[in-house]
mmCIF file with all atom_site columns, C-alpha atoms in Angstrom:
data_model
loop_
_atom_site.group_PDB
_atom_site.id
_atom_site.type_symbol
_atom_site.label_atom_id
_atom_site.label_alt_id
_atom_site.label_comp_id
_atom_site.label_asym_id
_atom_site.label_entity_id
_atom_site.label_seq_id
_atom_site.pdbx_PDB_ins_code
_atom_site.Cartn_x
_atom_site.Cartn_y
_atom_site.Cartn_z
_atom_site.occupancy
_atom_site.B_iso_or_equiv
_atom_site.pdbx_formal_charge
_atom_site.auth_seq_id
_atom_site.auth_comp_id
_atom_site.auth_asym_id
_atom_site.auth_atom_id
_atom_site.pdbx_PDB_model_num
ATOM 1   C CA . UNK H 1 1   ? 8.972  38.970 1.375   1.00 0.00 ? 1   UNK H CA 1
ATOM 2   C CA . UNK H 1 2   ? 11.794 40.533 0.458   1.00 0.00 ? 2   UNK H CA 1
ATOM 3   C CA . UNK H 1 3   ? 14.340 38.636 -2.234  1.00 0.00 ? 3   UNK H CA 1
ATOM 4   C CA . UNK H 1 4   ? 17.688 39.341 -3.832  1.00 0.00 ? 4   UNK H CA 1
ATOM 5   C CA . UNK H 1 5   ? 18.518 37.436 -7.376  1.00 0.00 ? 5   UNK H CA 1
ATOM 6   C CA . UNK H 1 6   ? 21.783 37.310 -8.970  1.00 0.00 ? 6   UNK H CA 1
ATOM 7   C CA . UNK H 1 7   ? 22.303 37.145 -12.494 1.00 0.00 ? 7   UNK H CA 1
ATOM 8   C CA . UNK H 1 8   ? 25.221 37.327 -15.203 1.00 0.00 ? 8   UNK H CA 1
ATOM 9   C CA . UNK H 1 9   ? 27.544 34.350 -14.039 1.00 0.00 ? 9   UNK H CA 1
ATOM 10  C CA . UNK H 1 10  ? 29.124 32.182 -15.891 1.00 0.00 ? 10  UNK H CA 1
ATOM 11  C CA . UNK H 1 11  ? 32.513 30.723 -17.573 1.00 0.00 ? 11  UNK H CA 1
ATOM 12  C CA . UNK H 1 12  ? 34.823 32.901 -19.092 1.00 0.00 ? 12  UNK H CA 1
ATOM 13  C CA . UNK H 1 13  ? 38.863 32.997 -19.810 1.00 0.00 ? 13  UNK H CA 1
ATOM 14  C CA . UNK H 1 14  ? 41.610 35.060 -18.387 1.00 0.00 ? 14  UNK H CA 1
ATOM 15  C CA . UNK H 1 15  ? 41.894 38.571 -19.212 1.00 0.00 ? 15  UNK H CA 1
ATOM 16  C CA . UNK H 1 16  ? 37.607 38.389 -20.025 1.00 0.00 ? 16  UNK H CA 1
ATOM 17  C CA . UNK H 1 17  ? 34.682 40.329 -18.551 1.00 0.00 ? 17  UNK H CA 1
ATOM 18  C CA . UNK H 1 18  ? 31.491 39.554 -16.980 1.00 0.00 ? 18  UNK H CA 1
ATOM 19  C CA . UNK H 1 19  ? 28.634 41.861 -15.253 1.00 0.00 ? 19  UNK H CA 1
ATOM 20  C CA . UNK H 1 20  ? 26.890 40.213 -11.964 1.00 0.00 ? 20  UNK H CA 1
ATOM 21  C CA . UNK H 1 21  ? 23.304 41.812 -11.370 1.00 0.00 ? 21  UNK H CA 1
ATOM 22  C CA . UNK H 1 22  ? 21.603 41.489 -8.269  1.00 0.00 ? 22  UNK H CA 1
ATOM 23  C CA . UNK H 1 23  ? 17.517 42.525 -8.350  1.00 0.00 ? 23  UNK H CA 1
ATOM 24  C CA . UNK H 1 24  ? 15.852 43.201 -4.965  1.00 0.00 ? 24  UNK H CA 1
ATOM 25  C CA . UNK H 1 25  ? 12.066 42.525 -5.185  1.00 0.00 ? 25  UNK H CA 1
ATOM 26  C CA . UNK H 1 26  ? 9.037  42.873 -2.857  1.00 0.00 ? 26  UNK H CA 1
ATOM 27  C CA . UNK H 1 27  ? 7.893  45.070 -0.260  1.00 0.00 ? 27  UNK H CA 1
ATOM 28  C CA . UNK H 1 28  ? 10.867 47.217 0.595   1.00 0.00 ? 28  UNK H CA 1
ATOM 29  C CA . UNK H 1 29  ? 11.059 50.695 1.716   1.00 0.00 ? 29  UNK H CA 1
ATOM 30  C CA . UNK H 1 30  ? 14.279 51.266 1.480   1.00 0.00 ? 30  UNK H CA 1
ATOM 31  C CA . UNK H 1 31  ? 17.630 49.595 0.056   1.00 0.00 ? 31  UNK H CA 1
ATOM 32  C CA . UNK H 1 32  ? 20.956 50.719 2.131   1.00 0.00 ? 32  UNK H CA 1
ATOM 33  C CA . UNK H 1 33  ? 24.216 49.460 1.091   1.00 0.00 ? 33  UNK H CA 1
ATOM 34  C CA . UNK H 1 34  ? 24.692 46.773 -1.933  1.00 0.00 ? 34  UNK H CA 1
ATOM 35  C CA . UNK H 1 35  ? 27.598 44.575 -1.494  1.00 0.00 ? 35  UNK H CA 1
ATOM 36  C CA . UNK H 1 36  ? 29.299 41.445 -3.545  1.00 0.00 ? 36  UNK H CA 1
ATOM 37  C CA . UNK H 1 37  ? 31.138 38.530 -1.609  1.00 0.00 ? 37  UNK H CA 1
ATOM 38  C CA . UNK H 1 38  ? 32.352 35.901 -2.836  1.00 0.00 ? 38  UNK H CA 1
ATOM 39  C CA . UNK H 1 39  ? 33.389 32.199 -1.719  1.00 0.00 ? 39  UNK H CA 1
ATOM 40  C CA . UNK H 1 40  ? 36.219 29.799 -3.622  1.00 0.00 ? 40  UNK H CA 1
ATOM 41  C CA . UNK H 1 41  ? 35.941 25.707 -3.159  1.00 0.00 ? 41  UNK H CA 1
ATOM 42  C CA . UNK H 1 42  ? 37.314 25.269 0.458   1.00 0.00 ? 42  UNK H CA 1
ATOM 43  C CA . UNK H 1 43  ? 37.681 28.932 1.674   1.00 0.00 ? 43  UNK H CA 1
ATOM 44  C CA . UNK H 1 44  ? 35.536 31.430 3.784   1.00 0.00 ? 44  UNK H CA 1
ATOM 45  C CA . UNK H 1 45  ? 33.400 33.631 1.543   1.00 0.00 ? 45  UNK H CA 1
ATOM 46  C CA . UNK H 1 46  ? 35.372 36.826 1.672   1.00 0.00 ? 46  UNK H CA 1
ATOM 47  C CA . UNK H 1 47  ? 34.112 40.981 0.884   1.00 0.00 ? 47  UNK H CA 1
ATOM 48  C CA . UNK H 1 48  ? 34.572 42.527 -2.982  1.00 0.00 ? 48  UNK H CA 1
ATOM 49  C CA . UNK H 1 49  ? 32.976 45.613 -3.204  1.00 0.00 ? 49  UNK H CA 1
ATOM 50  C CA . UNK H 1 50  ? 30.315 47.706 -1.744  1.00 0.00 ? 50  UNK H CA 1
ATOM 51  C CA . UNK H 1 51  ? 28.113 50.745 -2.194  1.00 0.00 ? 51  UNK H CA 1
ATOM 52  C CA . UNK H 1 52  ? 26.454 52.729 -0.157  1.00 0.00 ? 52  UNK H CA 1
ATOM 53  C CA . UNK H 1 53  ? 22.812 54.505 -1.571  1.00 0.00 ? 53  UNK H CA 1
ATOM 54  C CA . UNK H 1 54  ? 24.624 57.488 -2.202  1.00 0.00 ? 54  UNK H CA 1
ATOM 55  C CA . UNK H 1 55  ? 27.277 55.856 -4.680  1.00 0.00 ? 55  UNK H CA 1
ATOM 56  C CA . UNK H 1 56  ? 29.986 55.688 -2.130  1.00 0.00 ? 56  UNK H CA 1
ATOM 57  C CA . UNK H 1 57  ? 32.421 52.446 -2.567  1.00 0.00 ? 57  UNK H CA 1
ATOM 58  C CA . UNK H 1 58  ? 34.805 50.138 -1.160  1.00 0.00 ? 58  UNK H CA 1
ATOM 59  C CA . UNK H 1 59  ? 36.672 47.269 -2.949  1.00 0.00 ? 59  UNK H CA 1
ATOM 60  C CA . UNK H 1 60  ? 39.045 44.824 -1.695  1.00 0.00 ? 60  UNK H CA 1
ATOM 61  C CA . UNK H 1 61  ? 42.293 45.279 -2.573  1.00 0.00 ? 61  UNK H CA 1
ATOM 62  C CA . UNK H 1 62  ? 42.809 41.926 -4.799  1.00 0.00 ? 62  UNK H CA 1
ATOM 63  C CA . UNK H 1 63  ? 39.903 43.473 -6.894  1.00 0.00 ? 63  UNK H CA 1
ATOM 64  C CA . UNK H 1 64  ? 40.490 47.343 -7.086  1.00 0.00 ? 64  UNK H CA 1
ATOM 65  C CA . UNK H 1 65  ? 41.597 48.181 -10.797 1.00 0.00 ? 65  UNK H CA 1
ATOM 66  C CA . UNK H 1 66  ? 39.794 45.206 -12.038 1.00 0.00 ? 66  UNK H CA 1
ATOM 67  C CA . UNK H 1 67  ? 36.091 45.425 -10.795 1.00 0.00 ? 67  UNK H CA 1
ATOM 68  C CA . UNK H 1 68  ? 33.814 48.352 -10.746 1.00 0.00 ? 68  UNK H CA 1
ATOM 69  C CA . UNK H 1 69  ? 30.396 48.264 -8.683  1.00 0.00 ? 69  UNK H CA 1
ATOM 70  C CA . UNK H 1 70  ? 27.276 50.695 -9.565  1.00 0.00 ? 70  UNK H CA 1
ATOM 71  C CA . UNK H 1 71  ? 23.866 50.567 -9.049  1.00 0.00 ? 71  UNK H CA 1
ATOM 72  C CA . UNK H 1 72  ? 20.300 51.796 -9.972  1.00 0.00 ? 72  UNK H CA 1
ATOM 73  C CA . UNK H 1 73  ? 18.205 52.654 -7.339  1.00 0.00 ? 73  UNK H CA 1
ATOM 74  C CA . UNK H 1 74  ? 15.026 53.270 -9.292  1.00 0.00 ? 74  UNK H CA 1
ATOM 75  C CA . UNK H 1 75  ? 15.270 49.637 -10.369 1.00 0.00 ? 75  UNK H CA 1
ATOM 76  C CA . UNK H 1 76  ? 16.843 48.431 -7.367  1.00 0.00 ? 76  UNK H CA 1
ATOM 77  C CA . UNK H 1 77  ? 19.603 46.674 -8.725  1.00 0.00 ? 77  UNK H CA 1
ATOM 78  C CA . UNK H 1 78  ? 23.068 46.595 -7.712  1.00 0.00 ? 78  UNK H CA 1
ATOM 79  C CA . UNK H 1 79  ? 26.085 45.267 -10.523 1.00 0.00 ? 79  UNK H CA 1
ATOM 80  C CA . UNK H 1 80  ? 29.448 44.485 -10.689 1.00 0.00 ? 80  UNK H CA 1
ATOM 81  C CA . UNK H 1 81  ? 31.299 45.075 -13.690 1.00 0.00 ? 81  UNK H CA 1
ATOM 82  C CA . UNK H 1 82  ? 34.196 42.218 -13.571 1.00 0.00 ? 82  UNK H CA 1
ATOM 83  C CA . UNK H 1 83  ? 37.377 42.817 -16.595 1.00 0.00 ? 83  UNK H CA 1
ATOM 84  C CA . UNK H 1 84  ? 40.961 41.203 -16.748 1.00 0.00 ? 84  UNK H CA 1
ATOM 85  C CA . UNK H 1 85  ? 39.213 38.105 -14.319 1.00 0.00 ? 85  UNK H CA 1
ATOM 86  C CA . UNK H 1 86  ? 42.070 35.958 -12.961 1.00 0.00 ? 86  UNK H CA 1
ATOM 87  C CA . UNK H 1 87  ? 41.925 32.276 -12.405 1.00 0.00 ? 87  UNK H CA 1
ATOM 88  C CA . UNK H 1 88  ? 41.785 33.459 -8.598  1.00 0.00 ? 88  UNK H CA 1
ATOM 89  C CA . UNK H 1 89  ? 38.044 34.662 -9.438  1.00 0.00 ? 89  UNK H CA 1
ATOM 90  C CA . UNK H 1 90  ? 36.438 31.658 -9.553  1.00 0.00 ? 90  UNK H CA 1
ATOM 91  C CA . UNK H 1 91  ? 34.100 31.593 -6.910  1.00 0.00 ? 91  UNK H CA 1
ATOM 92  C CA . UNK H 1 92  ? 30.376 31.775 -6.412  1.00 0.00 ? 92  UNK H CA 1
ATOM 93  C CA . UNK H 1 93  ? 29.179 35.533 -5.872  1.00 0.00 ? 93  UNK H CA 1
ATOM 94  C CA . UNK H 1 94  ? 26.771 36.753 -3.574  1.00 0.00 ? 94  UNK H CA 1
ATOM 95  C CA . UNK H 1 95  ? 24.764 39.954 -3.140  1.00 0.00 ? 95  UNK H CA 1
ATOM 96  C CA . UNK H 1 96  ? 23.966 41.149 0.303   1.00 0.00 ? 96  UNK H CA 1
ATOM 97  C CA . UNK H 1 97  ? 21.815 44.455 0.618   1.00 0.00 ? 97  UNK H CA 1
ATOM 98  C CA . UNK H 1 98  ? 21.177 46.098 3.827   1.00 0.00 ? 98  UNK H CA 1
ATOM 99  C CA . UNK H 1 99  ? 16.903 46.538 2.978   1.00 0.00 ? 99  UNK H CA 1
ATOM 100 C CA . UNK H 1 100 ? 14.208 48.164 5.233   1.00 0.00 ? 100 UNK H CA 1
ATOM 101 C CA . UNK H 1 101 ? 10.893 46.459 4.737   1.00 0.00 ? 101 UNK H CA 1
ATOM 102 C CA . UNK H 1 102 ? 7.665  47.855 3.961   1.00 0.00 ? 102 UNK H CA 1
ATOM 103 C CA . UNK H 1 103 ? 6.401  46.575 6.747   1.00 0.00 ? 103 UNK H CA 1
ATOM 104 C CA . UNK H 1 104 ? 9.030  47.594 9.690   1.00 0.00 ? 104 UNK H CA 1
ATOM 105 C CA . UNK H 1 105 ? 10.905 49.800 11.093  1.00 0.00 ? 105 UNK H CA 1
ATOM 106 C CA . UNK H 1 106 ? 14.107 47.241 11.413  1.00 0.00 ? 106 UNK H CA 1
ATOM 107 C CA . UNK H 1 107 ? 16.583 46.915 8.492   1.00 0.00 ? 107 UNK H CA 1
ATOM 108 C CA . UNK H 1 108 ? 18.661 43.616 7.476   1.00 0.00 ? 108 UNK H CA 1
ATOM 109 C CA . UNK H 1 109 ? 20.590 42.185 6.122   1.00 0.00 ? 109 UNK H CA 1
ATOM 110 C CA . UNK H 1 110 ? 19.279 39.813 2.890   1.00 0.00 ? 110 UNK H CA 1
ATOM 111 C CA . UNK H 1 111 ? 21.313 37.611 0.589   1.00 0.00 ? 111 UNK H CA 1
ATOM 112 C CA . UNK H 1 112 ? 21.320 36.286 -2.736  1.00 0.00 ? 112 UNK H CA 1
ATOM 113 C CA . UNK H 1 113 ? 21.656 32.900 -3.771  1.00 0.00 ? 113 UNK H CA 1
ATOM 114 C CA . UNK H 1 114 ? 25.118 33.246 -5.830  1.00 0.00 ? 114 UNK H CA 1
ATOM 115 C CA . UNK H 1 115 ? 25.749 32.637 -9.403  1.00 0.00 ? 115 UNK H CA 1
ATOM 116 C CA . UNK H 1 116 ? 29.543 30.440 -10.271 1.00 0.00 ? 116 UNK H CA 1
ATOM 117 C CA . UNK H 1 117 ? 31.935 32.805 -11.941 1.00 0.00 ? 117 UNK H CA 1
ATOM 118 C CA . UNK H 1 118 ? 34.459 30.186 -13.391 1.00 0.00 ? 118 UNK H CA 1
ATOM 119 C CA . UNK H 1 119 ? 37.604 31.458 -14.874 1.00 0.00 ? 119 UNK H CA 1
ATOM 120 C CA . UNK H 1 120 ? 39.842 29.056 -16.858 1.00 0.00 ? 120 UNK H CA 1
ATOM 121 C CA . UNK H 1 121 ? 41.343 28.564 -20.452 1.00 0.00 ? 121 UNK H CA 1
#
């Protein structure tokens, strides 16, 4: 059973940082591309940033500047680094990986349970 845990939420004010990590554990043969989304009280959860296996990545446009995602792939862990976090941050974050099992030849899609970023004074 594959699983994907998110860690490094939490309250902070404008203009702060936090770092979101995301552990995949259990039989997996191979992890594709790491993304964060995120979802805000009463809105659709919406795309961050991604990055592919080979360190190839993609932010949304409200985020680029601001947020920088990396991962290590001989831990498998994906992070996003989060600095000058706006009010408009607050949301709970998700990790999504694209993971091939140990056990078949398929690959999906697995997601995290989300950890609350809040960002207010």
């Amino acid at each position: 059973q594959v699983q994907l845990v998110e860690s490094g939420g939490g309250l902070v004010q404008p203009g702060g940082s936090l770092r979101l990590s995301c552990a995949a554990s259990g039989s997996i043969f191979s992890i594709y591309t790491m993304a964060w989304y995120r979802q805000a009280p009463g809105k659709q959860r919406e795309f961050v940033a991604a990055i592919t296996s080979v360190g190839s990545t993609n932010y949304a446009d409200s985020v680029k500047g601001r947020f920088t995602t990396s991962r290590d792939n001989a831990k498998n862990t994906v992070y996003l680094q989060m600095n000058s976090l706006k009010p408009d941050d607050t949301a709970v974050y998700y990790c999504n990986a694209e993971i091939r099992g140990a056990d078949s030849p398929h690959v999906r899609d697995y997601w995290g349970q989300g950890t609350q970023v809040t960002v207010s004074s």
